[in-house]
mmCIF file with all atom_site columns, C-alpha atoms and ligand atoms in Angstrom:
data_model
loop_
_atom_site.group_PDB
_atom_site.id
_atom_site.type_symbol
_atom_site.label_atom_id
_atom_site.label_alt_id
_atom_site.label_comp_id
_atom_site.label_asym_id
_atom_site.label_entity_id
_atom_site.label_seq_id
_atom_site.pdbx_PDB_ins_code
_atom_site.Cartn_x
_atom_site.Cartn_y
_atom_site.Cartn_z
_atom_site.occupancy
_atom_site.B_iso_or_equiv
_atom_site.pdbx_formal_charge
_atom_site.auth_seq_id
_atom_site.auth_comp_id
_atom_site.auth_asym_id
_atom_site.auth_atom_id
_atom_site.pdbx_PDB_model_num
ATOM   1   C  CA  . MET A 1 1   ? 33.660 15.480 -22.691 1.00 50.00 ? 1039 MET A CA  1
ATOM   2   C  CA  . LYS A 1 2   ? 36.141 18.521 -23.434 1.00 59.00 ? 1040 LYS A CA  1
ATOM   3   C  CA  . TYR A 1 3   ? 39.215 16.198 -23.280 1.00 67.00 ? 1041 TYR A CA  1
ATOM   4   C  CA  . LYS A 1 4   ? 39.998 13.229 -25.431 1.00 87.00 ? 1042 LYS A CA  1
ATOM   5   C  CA  . ILE A 1 5   ? 43.173 12.611 -23.564 1.00 93.00 ? 1043 ILE A CA  1
ATOM   6   C  CA  . LYS A 1 6   ? 42.495 11.540 -19.457 1.00 93.00 ? 1044 LYS A CA  1
ATOM   7   C  CA  . LYS A 1 7   ? 45.743 10.401 -16.934 1.00 96.00 ? 1045 LYS A CA  1
ATOM   8   C  CA  . GLY A 1 8   ? 46.573 6.930  -17.116 1.00 97.00 ? 1046 GLY A CA  1
ATOM   9   C  CA  . ASP A 1 9   ? 46.653 6.798  -21.576 1.00 97.00 ? 1047 ASP A CA  1
ATOM   10  C  CA  . GLN A 1 10  ? 49.447 5.783  -23.987 1.00 97.00 ? 1048 GLN A CA  1
ATOM   11  C  CA  . VAL A 1 11  ? 50.134 8.833  -25.978 1.00 97.00 ? 1049 VAL A CA  1
ATOM   12  C  CA  . GLU A 1 12  ? 52.820 10.201 -28.529 1.00 98.00 ? 1050 GLU A CA  1
ATOM   13  C  CA  . VAL A 1 13  ? 54.369 13.220 -28.525 1.00 97.00 ? 1051 VAL A CA  1
ATOM   14  C  CA  . ILE A 1 14  ? 53.628 14.909 -32.455 1.00 96.00 ? 1052 ILE A CA  1
ATOM   15  C  CA  . SER A 1 15  ? 54.968 18.120 -31.989 1.00 92.00 ? 1053 SER A CA  1
ATOM   16  C  CA  . GLY A 1 16  ? 56.958 20.629 -29.580 1.00 86.00 ? 1054 GLY A CA  1
ATOM   17  C  CA  . ARG A 1 17  ? 60.558 19.954 -28.414 1.00 86.00 ? 1055 ARG A CA  1
ATOM   18  C  CA  . SER A 1 18  ? 62.261 18.376 -31.014 1.00 90.00 ? 1056 SER A CA  1
ATOM   19  C  CA  . GLU A 1 19  ? 63.856 16.172 -28.160 1.00 92.00 ? 1057 GLU A CA  1
ATOM   20  C  CA  . ASP A 1 20  ? 60.761 14.887 -27.535 1.00 95.00 ? 1058 ASP A CA  1
ATOM   21  C  CA  . LYS A 1 21  ? 58.789 14.201 -30.985 1.00 96.00 ? 1059 LYS A CA  1
ATOM   22  C  CA  . GLY A 1 22  ? 58.392 10.669 -30.944 1.00 97.00 ? 1060 GLY A CA  1
ATOM   23  C  CA  . LYS A 1 23  ? 58.171 10.146 -27.414 1.00 97.00 ? 1061 LYS A CA  1
ATOM   24  C  CA  . ARG A 1 24  ? 55.620 7.646  -26.072 1.00 97.00 ? 1062 ARG A CA  1
ATOM   25  C  CA  . GLY A 1 25  ? 54.802 7.739  -22.202 1.00 98.00 ? 1063 GLY A CA  1
ATOM   26  C  CA  . GLU A 1 26  ? 51.741 7.302  -20.189 1.00 98.00 ? 1064 GLU A CA  1
ATOM   27  C  CA  . VAL A 1 27  ? 49.946 10.822 -19.026 1.00 98.00 ? 1065 VAL A CA  1
ATOM   28  C  CA  . ILE A 1 28  ? 50.633 11.105 -15.085 1.00 97.00 ? 1066 ILE A CA  1
ATOM   29  C  CA  . LYS A 1 29  ? 48.634 14.485 -14.953 1.00 97.00 ? 1067 LYS A CA  1
ATOM   30  C  CA  . VAL A 1 30  ? 45.801 16.747 -16.258 1.00 96.00 ? 1068 VAL A CA  1
ATOM   31  C  CA  . TYR A 1 31  ? 45.635 20.602 -15.838 1.00 95.00 ? 1069 TYR A CA  1
ATOM   32  C  CA  . ARG A 1 32  ? 41.991 21.058 -17.187 1.00 90.00 ? 1070 ARG A CA  1
ATOM   33  C  CA  . ASP A 1 33  ? 42.310 24.492 -16.907 1.00 92.00 ? 1071 ASP A CA  1
ATOM   34  C  CA  . LYS A 1 34  ? 45.316 24.957 -18.831 1.00 94.00 ? 1072 LYS A CA  1
ATOM   35  C  CA  . ASP A 1 35  ? 45.156 22.829 -21.814 1.00 94.00 ? 1073 ASP A CA  1
ATOM   36  C  CA  . ARG A 1 36  ? 48.145 20.684 -20.697 1.00 96.00 ? 1074 ARG A CA  1
ATOM   37  C  CA  . VAL A 1 37  ? 48.964 17.099 -19.827 1.00 97.00 ? 1075 VAL A CA  1
ATOM   38  C  CA  . ALA A 1 38  ? 51.968 15.915 -18.024 1.00 97.00 ? 1076 ALA A CA  1
ATOM   39  C  CA  . VAL A 1 39  ? 53.701 12.501 -19.815 1.00 98.00 ? 1077 VAL A CA  1
ATOM   40  C  CA  . GLN A 1 40  ? 56.048 10.186 -18.002 1.00 97.00 ? 1078 GLN A CA  1
ATOM   41  C  CA  . GLY A 1 41  ? 59.704 10.707 -19.440 1.00 96.00 ? 1079 GLY A CA  1
ATOM   42  C  CA  . VAL A 1 42  ? 58.230 14.170 -21.643 1.00 97.00 ? 1080 VAL A CA  1
ATOM   43  C  CA  . ASN A 1 43  ? 59.462 17.770 -21.464 1.00 96.00 ? 1081 ASN A CA  1
ATOM   44  C  CA  . LEU A 1 44  ? 62.205 16.892 -18.257 1.00 94.00 ? 1082 LEU A CA  1
ATOM   45  C  CA  . ARG A 1 45  ? 62.787 19.724 -16.389 1.00 92.00 ? 1083 ARG A CA  1
ATOM   46  C  CA  . LYS A 1 46  ? 65.289 19.901 -13.462 1.00 91.00 ? 1084 LYS A CA  1
ATOM   47  C  CA  . LYS A 1 47  ? 64.110 21.823 -10.020 1.00 86.00 ? 1085 LYS A CA  1
ATOM   48  C  CA  . HIS A 1 48  ? 66.699 23.130 -7.733  1.00 84.00 ? 1086 HIS A CA  1
ATOM   49  C  CA  . GLN A 1 49  ? 64.503 21.847 -3.898  1.00 77.00 ? 1087 GLN A CA  1
ATOM   50  C  CA  . GLY A 1 50  ? 66.305 23.283 -1.055  1.00 74.00 ? 1088 GLY A CA  1
ATOM   51  C  CA  . GLN A 1 51  ? 65.513 22.197 1.823   1.00 72.00 ? 1089 GLN A CA  1
ATOM   52  C  CA  . ILE A 1 52  ? 62.388 20.859 3.022   1.00 71.00 ? 1090 ILE A CA  1
ATOM   53  C  CA  . GLN A 1 53  ? 60.236 20.247 6.248   1.00 73.00 ? 1091 GLN A CA  1
ATOM   54  C  CA  . THR A 1 54  ? 58.556 16.716 5.987   1.00 73.00 ? 1092 THR A CA  1
ATOM   55  C  CA  . GLN A 1 55  ? 56.489 15.564 9.279   1.00 76.00 ? 1093 GLN A CA  1
ATOM   56  C  CA  . GLY A 1 56  ? 59.842 17.012 11.654  1.00 78.00 ? 1094 GLY A CA  1
ATOM   57  C  CA  . ARG A 1 57  ? 62.308 16.362 9.745   1.00 76.00 ? 1095 ARG A CA  1
ATOM   58  C  CA  . THR A 1 58  ? 64.712 18.021 6.985   1.00 77.00 ? 1096 THR A CA  1
ATOM   59  C  CA  . MET A 1 59  ? 65.266 16.954 4.103   1.00 73.00 ? 1097 MET A CA  1
ATOM   60  C  CA  . THR A 1 60  ? 67.606 17.926 1.494   1.00 72.00 ? 1098 THR A CA  1
ATOM   61  C  CA  . PRO A 1 61  ? 66.948 16.432 -1.932  1.00 70.00 ? 1099 PRO A CA  1
ATOM   62  C  CA  . GLY A 1 62  ? 68.748 18.365 -4.109  1.00 84.00 ? 1100 GLY A CA  1
ATOM   63  C  CA  . ILE A 1 63  ? 68.093 18.663 -7.217  1.00 87.00 ? 1101 ILE A CA  1
ATOM   64  C  CA  . ILE A 1 64  ? 64.531 16.542 -8.788  1.00 87.00 ? 1102 ILE A CA  1
ATOM   65  C  CA  . GLU A 1 65  ? 63.779 15.906 -12.156 1.00 90.00 ? 1103 GLU A CA  1
ATOM   66  C  CA  . PHE A 1 66  ? 60.119 16.096 -13.172 1.00 92.00 ? 1104 PHE A CA  1
ATOM   67  C  CA  . GLU A 1 67  ? 57.595 15.985 -15.769 1.00 96.00 ? 1105 GLU A CA  1
ATOM   68  C  CA  . GLY A 1 68  ? 57.061 19.666 -17.300 1.00 95.00 ? 1106 GLY A CA  1
ATOM   69  C  CA  . PRO A 1 69  ? 53.665 20.187 -18.701 1.00 96.00 ? 1107 PRO A CA  1
ATOM   70  C  CA  . VAL A 1 70  ? 53.014 19.772 -22.788 1.00 96.00 ? 1108 VAL A CA  1
ATOM   71  C  CA  . HIS A 1 71  ? 50.069 21.316 -24.896 1.00 95.00 ? 1109 HIS A CA  1
ATOM   72  C  CA  . ILE A 1 72  ? 47.476 18.892 -25.374 1.00 94.00 ? 1110 ILE A CA  1
ATOM   73  C  CA  . SER A 1 73  ? 48.053 19.168 -28.767 1.00 94.00 ? 1111 SER A CA  1
ATOM   74  C  CA  . ASN A 1 74  ? 50.872 18.689 -28.927 1.00 96.00 ? 1112 ASN A CA  1
ATOM   75  C  CA  . VAL A 1 75  ? 50.368 14.551 -28.270 1.00 96.00 ? 1113 VAL A CA  1
ATOM   76  C  CA  . MET A 1 76  ? 48.210 12.290 -29.824 1.00 96.00 ? 1114 MET A CA  1
ATOM   77  C  CA  . LEU A 1 77  ? 46.413 9.019  -28.111 1.00 97.00 ? 1115 LEU A CA  1
ATOM   78  C  CA  . VAL A 1 78  ? 48.238 5.509  -28.885 1.00 97.00 ? 1116 VAL A CA  1
ATOM   79  C  CA  . CYS A 1 79  ? 45.469 3.653  -30.142 1.00 96.00 ? 1117 CYS A CA  1
ATOM   80  C  CA  . SER A 1 80  ? 45.964 0.405  -27.562 1.00 94.00 ? 1118 SER A CA  1
ATOM   81  C  CA  . ALA A 1 81  ? 44.519 -1.722 -30.460 1.00 95.00 ? 1119 ALA A CA  1
ATOM   82  C  CA  . CYS A 1 82  ? 46.598 -0.785 -33.303 1.00 97.00 ? 1120 CYS A CA  1
ATOM   83  C  CA  . GLY A 1 83  ? 49.444 0.954  -31.427 1.00 96.00 ? 1121 GLY A CA  1
ATOM   84  C  CA  . GLU A 1 84  ? 49.532 3.912  -33.533 1.00 96.00 ? 1122 GLU A CA  1
ATOM   85  C  CA  . PRO A 1 85  ? 48.767 7.605  -32.602 1.00 96.00 ? 1123 PRO A CA  1
ATOM   86  C  CA  . THR A 1 86  ? 45.687 8.319  -33.830 1.00 96.00 ? 1124 THR A CA  1
ATOM   87  C  CA  . ARG A 1 87  ? 42.689 10.796 -34.219 1.00 94.00 ? 1125 ARG A CA  1
ATOM   88  C  CA  . VAL A 1 88  ? 39.922 10.300 -31.591 1.00 94.00 ? 1126 VAL A CA  1
ATOM   89  C  CA  . GLY A 1 89  ? 36.697 10.075 -32.301 1.00 94.00 ? 1127 GLY A CA  1
ATOM   90  C  CA  . VAL A 1 90  ? 33.555 9.579  -29.935 1.00 92.00 ? 1128 VAL A CA  1
ATOM   91  C  CA  . ILE A 1 91  ? 30.813 7.198  -30.683 1.00 92.00 ? 1129 ILE A CA  1
ATOM   92  C  CA  . ARG A 1 92  ? 27.272 6.650  -27.936 1.00 91.00 ? 1130 ARG A CA  1
ATOM   93  C  CA  . GLU A 1 93  ? 27.293 3.319  -26.960 1.00 88.00 ? 1131 GLU A CA  1
ATOM   94  C  CA  . ASP A 1 94  ? 24.179 2.698  -24.144 1.00 90.00 ? 1132 ASP A CA  1
ATOM   95  C  CA  . GLY A 1 95  ? 24.022 6.300  -23.859 1.00 91.00 ? 1133 GLY A CA  1
ATOM   96  C  CA  . LYS A 1 96  ? 27.814 6.594  -22.820 1.00 90.00 ? 1134 LYS A CA  1
ATOM   97  C  CA  . PRO A 1 97  ? 30.681 8.166  -24.550 1.00 90.00 ? 1135 PRO A CA  1
ATOM   98  C  CA  . LYS A 1 98  ? 33.235 5.790  -25.464 1.00 92.00 ? 1136 LYS A CA  1
ATOM   99  C  CA  . ARG A 1 99  ? 36.163 7.238  -27.604 1.00 94.00 ? 1137 ARG A CA  1
ATOM   100 C  CA  . VAL A 1 100 ? 36.976 4.524  -30.849 1.00 95.00 ? 1138 VAL A CA  1
ATOM   101 C  CA  . CYS A 1 101 ? 40.135 5.178  -32.576 1.00 96.00 ? 1139 CYS A CA  1
ATOM   102 C  CA  . LYS A 1 102 ? 39.874 6.935  -36.120 1.00 96.00 ? 1140 LYS A CA  1
ATOM   103 C  CA  . ARG A 1 103 ? 42.284 4.598  -37.646 1.00 96.00 ? 1141 ARG A CA  1
ATOM   104 C  CA  . CYS A 1 104 ? 40.814 0.994  -36.676 1.00 97.00 ? 1142 CYS A CA  1
ATOM   105 C  CA  . GLU A 1 105 ? 37.734 1.674  -35.160 1.00 95.00 ? 1143 GLU A CA  1
ATOM   106 C  CA  . ALA A 1 106 ? 38.195 -0.028 -31.977 1.00 96.00 ? 1144 ALA A CA  1
ATOM   107 C  CA  . VAL A 1 107 ? 36.694 1.435  -29.079 1.00 94.00 ? 1145 VAL A CA  1
ATOM   108 C  CA  . ILE A 1 108 ? 39.483 3.008  -26.787 1.00 90.00 ? 1146 ILE A CA  1
ATOM   109 C  CA  . ASP A 1 109 ? 37.212 2.996  -23.409 1.00 81.00 ? 1147 ASP A CA  1
HETATM 110 ZN ZN1 . LIG B 2 .   ? 43.116 1.702  -33.813 1.00 61.67 ? 543  LIG B ZN1 1
#
């Protein structure tokens, strides 16, 4: 298991841009080859979108906001049991790797 963070996890931003530090959100995408994740509401960027063709219609969405990727080392998993950002350990249970909270030792998966 290379990554201890996966899509759908709650994470807290622990470093990086000051306006994002301390923010919590759900991981909406993992960029495996780039060691980055996109987190809901974090590192918001605006993109000017020109006209796009969709199903034969032309749409002009204007400015769209999207979550830019943040480096995986800048976020910490929030334990669902104790609610704190935590380091993640891995144990084997029935031969399968499971993530555990290093604070409260609850199994996260
Ligand atoms: Zn915990």
